Coordinates of C-alpha atoms and ligand atoms in Angstrom, one line a residue:
M1 CA -21.8 100.3 4.3
L2 CA -25.0 101.3 5.9
Q3 CA -27.7 98.8 6.0
R4 CA -30.9 99.9 4.3
R5 CA -33.1 98.2 6.9
T6 CA -35.2 101.0 8.4
M7 CA -35.3 101.0 12.2
L8 CA -38.1 103.4 12.6
T9 CA -39.7 105.7 10.0
I10 CA -40.8 108.6 12.2
G11 CA -40.9 111.0 9.4
A12 CA -43.5 108.9 7.6
T13 CA -46.0 108.7 10.4
A14 CA -49.2 110.8 10.4
V15 CA -48.1 112.6 13.5
G16 CA -46.0 115.6 12.8
G17 CA -44.8 118.9 14.0
A18 CA -45.4 120.1 17.5
A19 CA -47.5 117.0 18.5
L20 CA -44.5 114.7 17.8
A21 CA -42.2 115.7 20.6
P22 CA -44.3 114.5 23.6
V23 CA -45.1 111.3 21.7
L24 CA -41.4 110.7 21.1
G25 CA -40.8 111.5 24.8
R26 CA -43.1 108.8 25.8
L27 CA -41.7 106.3 23.4
G28 CA -38.3 107.1 24.8
A29 CA -39.5 106.7 28.4
A30 CA -41.0 103.3 27.5
A31 CA -37.6 102.2 26.3
G32 CA -36.1 103.3 29.6
E33 CA -34.7 106.4 28.0
L34 CA -35.6 110.0 28.4
P35 CA -37.9 112.4 26.7
A36 CA -37.0 114.0 23.5
A37 CA -36.4 117.7 23.1
P38 CA -39.1 119.5 21.2
P39 CA -39.0 120.9 17.7
A40 CA -37.7 124.5 17.7
D41 CA -40.3 127.1 18.5
H42 CA -38.5 130.3 17.8
S43 CA -41.7 132.4 17.4
A44 CA -43.2 131.6 20.8
H45 CA -40.0 131.5 22.7
A46 CA -37.6 133.8 21.0
N47 CA -35.0 133.8 23.8
H48 CA -34.8 130.0 24.0
Q49 CA -33.9 128.5 20.7
A50 CA -33.5 124.9 21.5
T51 CA -32.4 122.9 18.4
A52 CA -35.2 121.1 16.6
L53 CA -35.1 117.3 16.9
E54 CA -34.8 115.8 13.5
T55 CA -37.3 113.2 12.4
R56 CA -35.4 111.8 9.4
V57 CA -35.3 108.0 8.9
T58 CA -32.7 106.3 11.0
V59 CA -30.9 103.2 9.8
A60 CA -28.6 100.7 11.6
P61 CA -25.2 101.0 10.2
E62 CA -23.8 97.6 9.1
F63 CA -20.1 96.8 9.8
V64 CA -17.9 94.1 11.1
P65 CA -17.8 94.6 14.9
F66 CA -14.5 94.9 16.7
S67 CA -12.6 95.3 13.4
V68 CA -11.2 98.8 14.1
R69 CA -8.9 99.8 16.9
M70 CA -10.1 102.2 19.5
P71 CA -8.0 105.4 19.2
V72 CA -6.7 107.2 22.3
P73 CA -7.3 110.9 21.9
R74 CA -4.1 112.8 21.1
E75 CA -2.6 115.0 23.8
L76 CA -2.4 118.6 23.0
A77 CA 1.0 120.4 23.4
P78 CA 0.9 123.9 24.7
K79 CA 1.6 126.6 22.1
R80 CA 3.5 128.6 24.7
R81 CA 4.6 128.2 28.2
T82 CA 4.8 131.5 30.1
R83 CA 5.5 132.2 33.7
A84 CA 1.8 132.5 34.3
A85 CA 0.3 129.6 32.3
D86 CA 0.6 126.8 29.8
E87 CA -1.2 128.3 26.7
Y88 CA -3.2 126.2 24.3
E89 CA -5.1 126.9 21.1
V90 CA -8.0 124.9 19.8
D91 CA -10.1 125.5 16.7
I92 CA -13.8 124.6 16.7
T93 CA -14.6 123.3 13.2
A94 CA -17.0 121.3 11.1
T95 CA -15.2 118.2 9.6
T96 CA -15.8 114.5 9.0
A97 CA -15.0 111.5 11.1
E98 CA -15.1 107.8 10.6
L99 CA -17.3 106.9 13.5
V100 CA -18.5 103.7 11.8
P101 CA -16.0 101.7 9.8
G102 CA -16.0 102.7 6.1
I103 CA -18.4 105.7 6.5
Q104 CA -17.4 109.4 6.7
T105 CA -19.8 111.3 8.9
P106 CA -20.0 115.1 9.1
V107 CA -19.3 116.2 12.7
F108 CA -18.3 119.2 14.8
A109 CA -14.8 119.0 16.3
Y110 CA -12.5 120.6 18.8
G111 CA -9.0 120.5 17.4
G112 CA -10.1 118.6 14.3
S113 CA -11.3 115.4 15.9
F114 CA -14.7 114.1 17.1
V115 CA -13.2 113.4 20.5
G116 CA -11.2 116.6 21.0
P117 CA -7.5 116.5 22.0
T118 CA -6.8 115.8 25.6
I119 CA -5.3 118.6 27.7
R120 CA -3.2 117.4 30.6
A121 CA -2.9 119.9 33.4
K122 CA -1.2 119.8 36.8
T123 CA -2.7 121.1 40.1
G124 CA -1.3 124.5 40.8
R125 CA -0.2 125.3 37.3
P126 CA -2.7 127.5 35.4
V127 CA -3.8 126.7 31.8
A128 CA -5.2 129.1 29.3
V129 CA -7.0 127.8 26.2
T130 CA -8.0 130.1 23.3
F131 CA -10.8 128.5 21.4
R132 CA -11.5 129.9 17.9
N133 CA -14.9 129.3 16.5
R134 CA -14.7 128.4 12.8
L135 CA -18.3 127.1 12.7
D136 CA -21.1 129.1 11.1
R137 CA -23.0 129.1 14.4
E138 CA -22.3 130.3 18.0
A139 CA -20.5 127.9 20.3
N140 CA -18.7 128.1 23.6
V141 CA -16.8 125.9 26.1
H142 CA -17.5 124.7 29.6
L143 CA -14.9 122.8 31.6
H144 CA -17.1 120.3 33.3
G145 CA -15.8 119.7 36.9
G146 CA -13.5 122.8 36.7
H147 CA -13.1 125.1 39.6
V148 CA -12.8 128.2 37.5
P149 CA -13.8 131.9 37.4
A150 CA -17.3 132.7 36.2
T151 CA -15.8 134.5 33.1
S152 CA -14.2 131.2 32.0
D153 CA -17.0 128.9 32.9
G154 CA -18.8 129.0 29.5
H155 CA -22.0 130.6 30.8
P156 CA -24.8 129.7 28.3
M157 CA -25.0 133.4 27.1
D158 CA -21.2 133.9 27.0
L159 CA -20.9 132.8 23.4
I160 CA -18.1 132.8 20.8
A161 CA -19.5 134.2 17.6
P162 CA -18.6 132.6 14.3
G163 CA -15.1 133.7 13.4
A164 CA -14.3 135.0 16.9
A165 CA -12.1 133.5 19.6
K166 CA -12.2 133.5 23.4
R167 CA -9.5 132.8 25.9
Y168 CA -10.6 130.6 28.9
E169 CA -8.4 130.6 32.0
Y170 CA -8.3 127.6 34.2
P171 CA -6.3 127.9 37.5
N172 CA -6.3 124.2 38.2
S173 CA -6.6 125.0 41.9
Q174 CA -8.2 121.6 42.6
R175 CA -7.3 117.9 43.1
G176 CA -6.3 115.7 40.3
A177 CA -9.4 114.5 38.4
T178 CA -10.9 113.4 35.1
L179 CA -12.6 116.5 33.7
W180 CA -14.0 117.2 30.3
Y181 CA -14.7 120.2 28.2
H182 CA -17.8 120.6 26.1
D183 CA -20.1 123.1 24.4
H184 CA -22.6 124.9 26.7
S185 CA -24.3 127.3 24.3
H186 CA -27.9 128.3 25.3
G187 CA -30.4 125.9 23.9
T188 CA -27.9 124.4 21.4
E189 CA -25.6 122.6 23.8
S190 CA -27.3 119.3 23.3
E191 CA -27.0 119.3 19.5
N192 CA -23.4 120.7 19.6
V193 CA -22.2 118.2 22.1
Y194 CA -24.0 115.3 20.3
R195 CA -22.2 116.3 17.0
G196 CA -18.8 116.2 18.6
L197 CA -17.9 119.2 20.8
H198 CA -16.4 117.3 23.7
G199 CA -12.9 116.4 24.9
F200 CA -10.9 115.3 28.0
Y201 CA -9.1 117.6 30.4
L202 CA -7.1 115.6 32.9
I203 CA -5.6 117.2 36.1
E204 CA -2.9 115.4 37.9
D205 CA -1.6 116.3 41.4
D206 CA 1.7 115.4 43.1
A207 CA 0.0 113.1 45.7
E208 CA -1.6 111.1 42.9
R209 CA 1.6 110.9 40.9
H210 CA 3.4 109.4 43.9
L211 CA 0.9 106.6 44.2
N212 CA 2.4 105.2 41.0
L213 CA -0.9 104.1 39.4
P214 CA -0.6 103.1 35.7
R215 CA 0.6 106.1 33.7
G216 CA 1.5 107.2 30.2
A217 CA 0.3 104.7 27.6
Y218 CA -1.3 102.7 30.4
D219 CA -3.6 105.6 31.5
V220 CA -6.3 105.6 28.8
P221 CA -9.3 108.0 28.8
I222 CA -12.4 106.4 27.2
M223 CA -15.3 108.6 26.1
L224 CA -18.6 106.9 25.6
T225 CA -21.2 108.6 23.4
S226 CA -24.2 107.5 21.4
A227 CA -25.4 108.3 17.9
Q228 CA -28.0 107.5 15.2
F229 CA -27.5 107.7 11.5
D230 CA -29.4 108.2 8.3
E231 CA -28.8 106.2 5.1
T232 CA -26.0 108.5 4.0
G233 CA -24.1 108.0 7.2
A234 CA -24.9 111.5 8.6
M235 CA -25.8 111.7 12.3
V236 CA -29.4 112.3 13.0
Y237 CA -30.1 114.6 15.9
G238 CA -33.4 112.9 16.8
N239 CA -35.1 111.0 19.5
P240 CA -32.4 110.1 22.1
G241 CA -34.1 106.6 22.5
L242 CA -32.9 105.8 18.9
R243 CA -29.2 106.5 19.4
T244 CA -28.4 102.9 19.5
T245 CA -24.8 103.1 18.1
I246 CA -22.4 103.5 21.0
L247 CA -19.1 105.1 20.3
L248 CA -15.9 104.6 22.3
N249 CA -13.5 107.4 21.7
G250 CA -15.6 108.0 18.5
K251 CA -15.6 104.5 17.1
A252 CA -18.5 102.0 17.0
Q253 CA -17.6 98.6 18.6
P254 CA -13.8 98.9 18.5
H255 CA -11.1 96.6 19.9
F256 CA -8.2 97.7 22.0
P257 CA -4.9 95.8 22.2
V258 CA -3.5 95.6 25.7
A259 CA -0.3 94.2 27.3
A260 CA -0.7 91.7 30.1
R261 CA -0.3 94.3 32.9
K262 CA -2.4 96.9 34.8
Y263 CA -4.2 99.7 33.0
R264 CA -6.0 102.8 34.3
F265 CA -9.2 103.5 32.2
R266 CA -10.9 106.9 32.7
L267 CA -14.5 106.2 31.7
L268 CA -16.6 109.2 30.8
N269 CA -20.3 109.0 30.0
A270 CA -20.5 111.8 27.4
T271 CA -23.9 110.7 26.0
N272 CA -26.5 113.5 25.9
E273 CA -28.7 111.2 27.9
G274 CA -28.3 107.7 29.1
V275 CA -27.0 105.4 31.7
F276 CA -24.4 102.6 31.2
R277 CA -24.1 99.5 33.3
L278 CA -20.7 98.2 32.4
S279 CA -19.1 94.9 33.2
L280 CA -16.1 92.9 32.0
G281 CA -17.7 89.5 31.8
G282 CA -17.1 88.9 35.5
A283 CA -13.5 90.0 35.5
P284 CA -12.7 92.5 38.2
L285 CA -12.9 96.2 37.6
T286 CA -11.3 98.1 40.5
Q287 CA -12.6 101.6 40.9
V288 CA -10.0 104.1 42.0
G289 CA -11.8 107.4 41.1
T290 CA -15.0 109.2 40.4
D291 CA -16.0 112.6 38.9
Q292 CA -13.6 114.7 41.1
G293 CA -10.7 112.4 41.6
L294 CA -9.4 109.5 43.7
L295 CA -11.5 107.5 46.2
P296 CA -10.0 107.0 49.7
A297 CA -9.3 103.4 48.7
P298 CA -9.8 101.1 45.7
V299 CA -13.3 99.6 45.4
P300 CA -13.7 96.2 43.7
R301 CA -16.6 96.3 41.3
T302 CA -18.2 93.8 38.9
E303 CA -20.6 96.3 37.4
I304 CA -20.4 100.0 37.2
K305 CA -23.4 102.2 36.6
F306 CA -23.0 105.9 35.6
G307 CA -25.1 108.5 33.8
S308 CA -24.5 111.4 31.5
G309 CA -21.7 113.7 32.6
E310 CA -20.3 111.2 35.2
R311 CA -16.8 109.7 35.2
V312 CA -15.5 106.5 36.7
D313 CA -11.8 105.7 36.9
V314 CA -10.9 102.0 37.0
V315 CA -7.8 99.9 37.1
V316 CA -8.0 96.6 35.2
D317 CA -5.2 94.0 35.7
F318 CA -4.7 91.9 32.6
S319 CA -1.4 90.4 34.0
G320 CA -2.8 87.0 34.8
L321 CA -4.2 86.5 31.3
P322 CA -2.4 84.6 28.6
V323 CA -1.7 86.4 25.3
G324 CA -4.7 85.8 23.0
T325 CA -7.3 86.4 25.8
Q326 CA -10.2 88.6 24.9
L327 CA -12.3 90.5 27.4
M328 CA -15.5 92.3 26.4
L329 CA -16.6 95.5 28.0
T330 CA -20.4 95.1 28.0
D331 CA -23.3 97.3 28.7
A332 CA -26.4 95.7 30.2
T333 CA -28.6 97.3 27.6
S334 CA -26.4 97.7 24.5
G335 CA -24.3 94.6 24.7
G336 CA -20.6 94.4 23.7
L337 CA -19.1 97.8 23.4
L338 CA -15.3 97.3 23.4
R339 CA -13.1 94.2 23.1
F340 CA -9.8 94.2 25.0
D341 CA -7.3 91.9 23.2
V342 CA -4.3 90.8 25.3
T343 CA -1.6 90.8 22.6
Q344 CA 1.7 90.8 24.5
R345 CA 3.4 90.3 27.9
A346 CA 4.8 93.3 29.6
H347 CA 6.8 94.6 32.5
D348 CA 4.7 96.5 35.0
D349 CA 6.1 98.6 37.9
S350 CA 2.8 100.5 38.5
R351 CA 1.0 99.8 41.7
L352 CA -2.6 99.6 43.0
P353 CA -2.1 100.8 46.6
Q354 CA -4.5 99.8 49.4
V355 CA -5.0 103.4 50.3
L356 CA -5.4 106.2 47.8
R357 CA -6.2 109.5 49.3
P358 CA -8.6 110.6 52.1
L359 CA -11.5 112.8 51.2
P360 CA -11.6 116.3 52.6
P361 CA -13.9 116.8 55.6
V362 CA -17.3 118.3 54.9
P363 CA -17.7 121.7 56.7
P364 CA -21.0 122.2 58.6
A365 CA -23.8 123.4 56.3
V366 CA -25.3 126.9 56.8
R367 CA -28.5 126.1 55.0
E368 CA -30.5 123.6 53.1
R369 CA -32.2 124.1 49.8
E370 CA -34.5 122.1 47.6
V371 CA -34.0 121.7 43.8
V372 CA -36.9 120.0 41.9
L373 CA -36.2 118.8 38.4
S374 CA -39.3 118.2 36.3
F375 CA -41.0 118.5 32.9
D376 CA -44.0 120.5 32.0
L377 CA -45.7 118.4 29.2
A378 CA -49.0 120.3 29.2
G379 CA -48.1 122.8 26.4
P380 CA -47.4 122.1 22.8
M381 CA -43.7 121.8 23.6
P382 CA -42.1 120.0 26.6
Q383 CA -40.5 122.5 28.9
G384 CA -37.8 121.6 31.4
L385 CA -38.2 123.1 34.8
V386 CA -36.1 123.7 38.0
N387 CA -38.3 124.5 41.0
G388 CA -41.2 125.1 38.6
Q389 CA -39.4 127.6 36.4
T390 CA -37.8 127.3 33.0
Y391 CA -34.3 128.5 32.6
D392 CA -33.8 132.3 32.2
P393 CA -30.2 133.3 31.8
D394 CA -31.1 136.7 33.3
R395 CA -32.6 135.4 36.5
V396 CA -30.6 134.4 39.6
D397 CA -32.3 131.5 41.3
F398 CA -30.1 131.2 44.4
Q399 CA -27.7 133.7 46.0
I400 CA -25.0 131.9 47.9
K401 CA -22.5 133.4 50.2
E402 CA -18.9 132.7 49.1
G403 CA -17.1 130.3 51.4
T404 CA -20.2 128.6 52.8
T405 CA -21.3 125.0 52.7
E406 CA -24.9 124.1 51.9
I407 CA -27.0 120.9 51.6
W408 CA -29.1 120.6 48.5
R409 CA -31.9 118.1 48.3
I410 CA -32.3 117.3 44.6
V411 CA -35.8 116.0 43.8
N412 CA -36.9 114.2 40.7
G413 CA -40.4 115.5 40.2
D414 CA -41.2 113.3 37.3
G415 CA -42.0 110.0 39.1
G416 CA -45.3 110.0 37.2
F417 CA -43.6 110.1 33.8
G418 CA -40.8 107.7 34.8
F419 CA -38.1 110.1 33.6
L420 CA -34.6 109.9 35.0
H421 CA -32.6 113.1 35.6
N422 CA -28.8 113.5 36.2
F423 CA -28.1 116.6 38.3
H424 CA -24.9 118.6 37.7
L425 CA -23.5 121.6 39.7
H426 CA -20.9 123.9 38.2
L427 CA -18.0 125.5 40.1
T428 CA -17.7 123.0 42.9
N429 CA -17.9 119.3 43.9
F430 CA -20.2 117.6 46.3
R431 CA -20.6 114.6 48.5
V432 CA -23.7 112.5 48.3
L433 CA -25.2 112.3 51.8
D434 CA -28.3 110.1 51.3
R435 CA -31.0 109.0 48.9
D436 CA -34.5 109.4 50.3
G437 CA -32.9 109.3 53.7
V438 CA -31.0 106.0 53.2
P439 CA -27.3 105.8 52.8
P440 CA -26.0 106.4 49.2
S441 CA -25.1 103.6 46.8
I442 CA -21.7 102.4 45.8
D443 CA -22.0 104.6 42.7
D444 CA -22.2 107.7 44.8
L445 CA -18.8 107.3 46.5
G446 CA -16.2 110.1 46.7
L447 CA -16.2 113.6 45.3
K448 CA -18.9 114.0 42.7
D449 CA -20.2 116.8 40.5
T450 CA -23.0 114.9 38.7
V451 CA -25.4 112.5 40.3
S452 CA -28.3 110.4 39.1
V453 CA -31.8 111.2 40.4
P454 CA -34.1 108.3 39.5
P455 CA -37.8 109.0 38.8
G456 CA -39.7 110.2 41.9
T457 CA -36.7 110.0 44.2
S458 CA -34.5 112.5 46.0
V459 CA -30.7 112.8 46.7
R460 CA -29.1 115.1 49.3
V461 CA -25.7 116.5 48.6
A462 CA -23.3 118.8 50.5
A463 CA -21.3 121.3 48.5
T464 CA -18.9 124.2 49.5
F465 CA -19.1 127.3 47.3
A466 CA -15.7 128.9 47.6
G467 CA -13.0 130.7 45.6
F468 CA -14.9 132.6 43.0
L469 CA -17.9 135.0 42.8
G470 CA -20.4 135.3 40.0
R471 CA -23.0 133.4 38.2
Y472 CA -22.9 129.6 37.6
A473 CA -25.3 127.1 36.2
Y474 CA -26.8 124.0 37.7
H475 CA -28.9 121.7 35.6
C476 CA -29.9 118.3 34.4
H477 CA -27.0 116.8 32.4
F478 CA -29.4 115.0 30.1
L479 CA -28.7 117.7 27.6
E480 CA -32.1 117.4 25.8
H481 CA -33.5 118.4 29.2
S482 CA -31.2 121.3 29.9
S483 CA -31.6 122.7 26.4
V484 CA -35.3 123.0 26.9
G485 CA -35.0 124.8 30.2
M486 CA -34.1 122.3 32.9
M487 CA -31.3 124.6 34.1
A488 CA -31.0 127.4 36.7
Q489 CA -28.3 129.7 38.0
M490 CA -26.8 130.6 41.3
E491 CA -24.8 133.7 42.1
I492 CA -21.9 133.4 44.5
V493 CA -21.8 136.7 46.5
P494 CA -19.3 138.1 49.0
Ligands
C2O501 CU1 -21.1 119.2 31.7 CU2 -23.2 122.6 32.7 O1 -22.1 120.9 32.1
CU502 CU1 -20.2 121.5 34.4
CU503 CU1 -33.4 115.6 33.2

């Protein structure tokens, strides 16, 4: 049951209303986290209805750690296979989930579960997913990392009304990669994603299949999210710095039984805002992939750092370990998150090849742009800005010629506040060229679509904008930042 110990009684403080948000933001920053979204201000800012942050009392749920098994999200079967596409149907609903052992928590769900069903696609074989919105609020769906037409990208104003449905078409004209789908509704994406609108979308290509990496039951996607609860077990959508319960595939501190062999784990940081630094108690984690698929060669890691929206694929080899061994996946800040229990011996004919897949060459860039992410904390409400302007879904910030490559210098303009930002670009992928002029870090390897931009620093990336025309977003993937305006849009033109 929930422990009655109160962690922080924000609601009882003398500070209230509008003044609270900046205060919370600074509290969060002091804890190494990022600023809170403001309370809603529908009157002053009618077009931008960011969800209000709740200030209800948060309690630490009490439970026996590592007592429940981490589930693997179920794989969705197509409703139909036509000549043109595999067709899926997914309902968006309000339901409950047992995030913490013994407690039923109201959540939003794709396909009935807090971590939505996994869709497995193949390069070159299109998928169409019809999402039906059975919530009493607007919702939509963005395929994060997807190379998709603008009409299927989940533009923040392209919403599914309550009771309505929308068919999204995904051509899968891209390399194998760990993608994910999540809500992207204007101003409400942060609350909707927090409450459960997220799931995996895995693309596999032939080249990857022939490598014979661990597959099937040994290829396990793991979604990391964070939550805070009130004394009834309901999620509180409050100060992100207080979301201290970390969920792995929707379970707090689970265990996962493994056989003594190799596994592939596809790690996704689906927190609204946060960075994990994961290790396995010194045991090797071999990184094979990043946001947009395989690295050229495996990279041995002892610690992996990744922020909101980013993915890291690792292979862990349990084969040398006696049955009964336990290995703890640990975050540098939050401690033990997931315990792997070696429960049986196993035959293993999967491989971890020395060479995976070369990266495509980067075409020469035709121009360079600057993208500054920052907050304006001067007014009553924090506002997120990109190049000094808050998001306007009707404004085009950059026009980009289809087929060209550009270099973008992403600048974190919040060195003074100490706020981290995690930049994400729709439609395409990018390579990290440098950080403040020095070579990128080991966490920047390969094809990325989301990249961390620490306070006061800059990152240069090269991206090719090809294949589709139309309007696409780019934004900070700390969703309490994008939902208050730290988002802009580009238009790909002929
Ligand atoms: Cu994962 Cu525009 O988002
Ligand atoms: Cu995206
Ligand atoms: Cu940000």
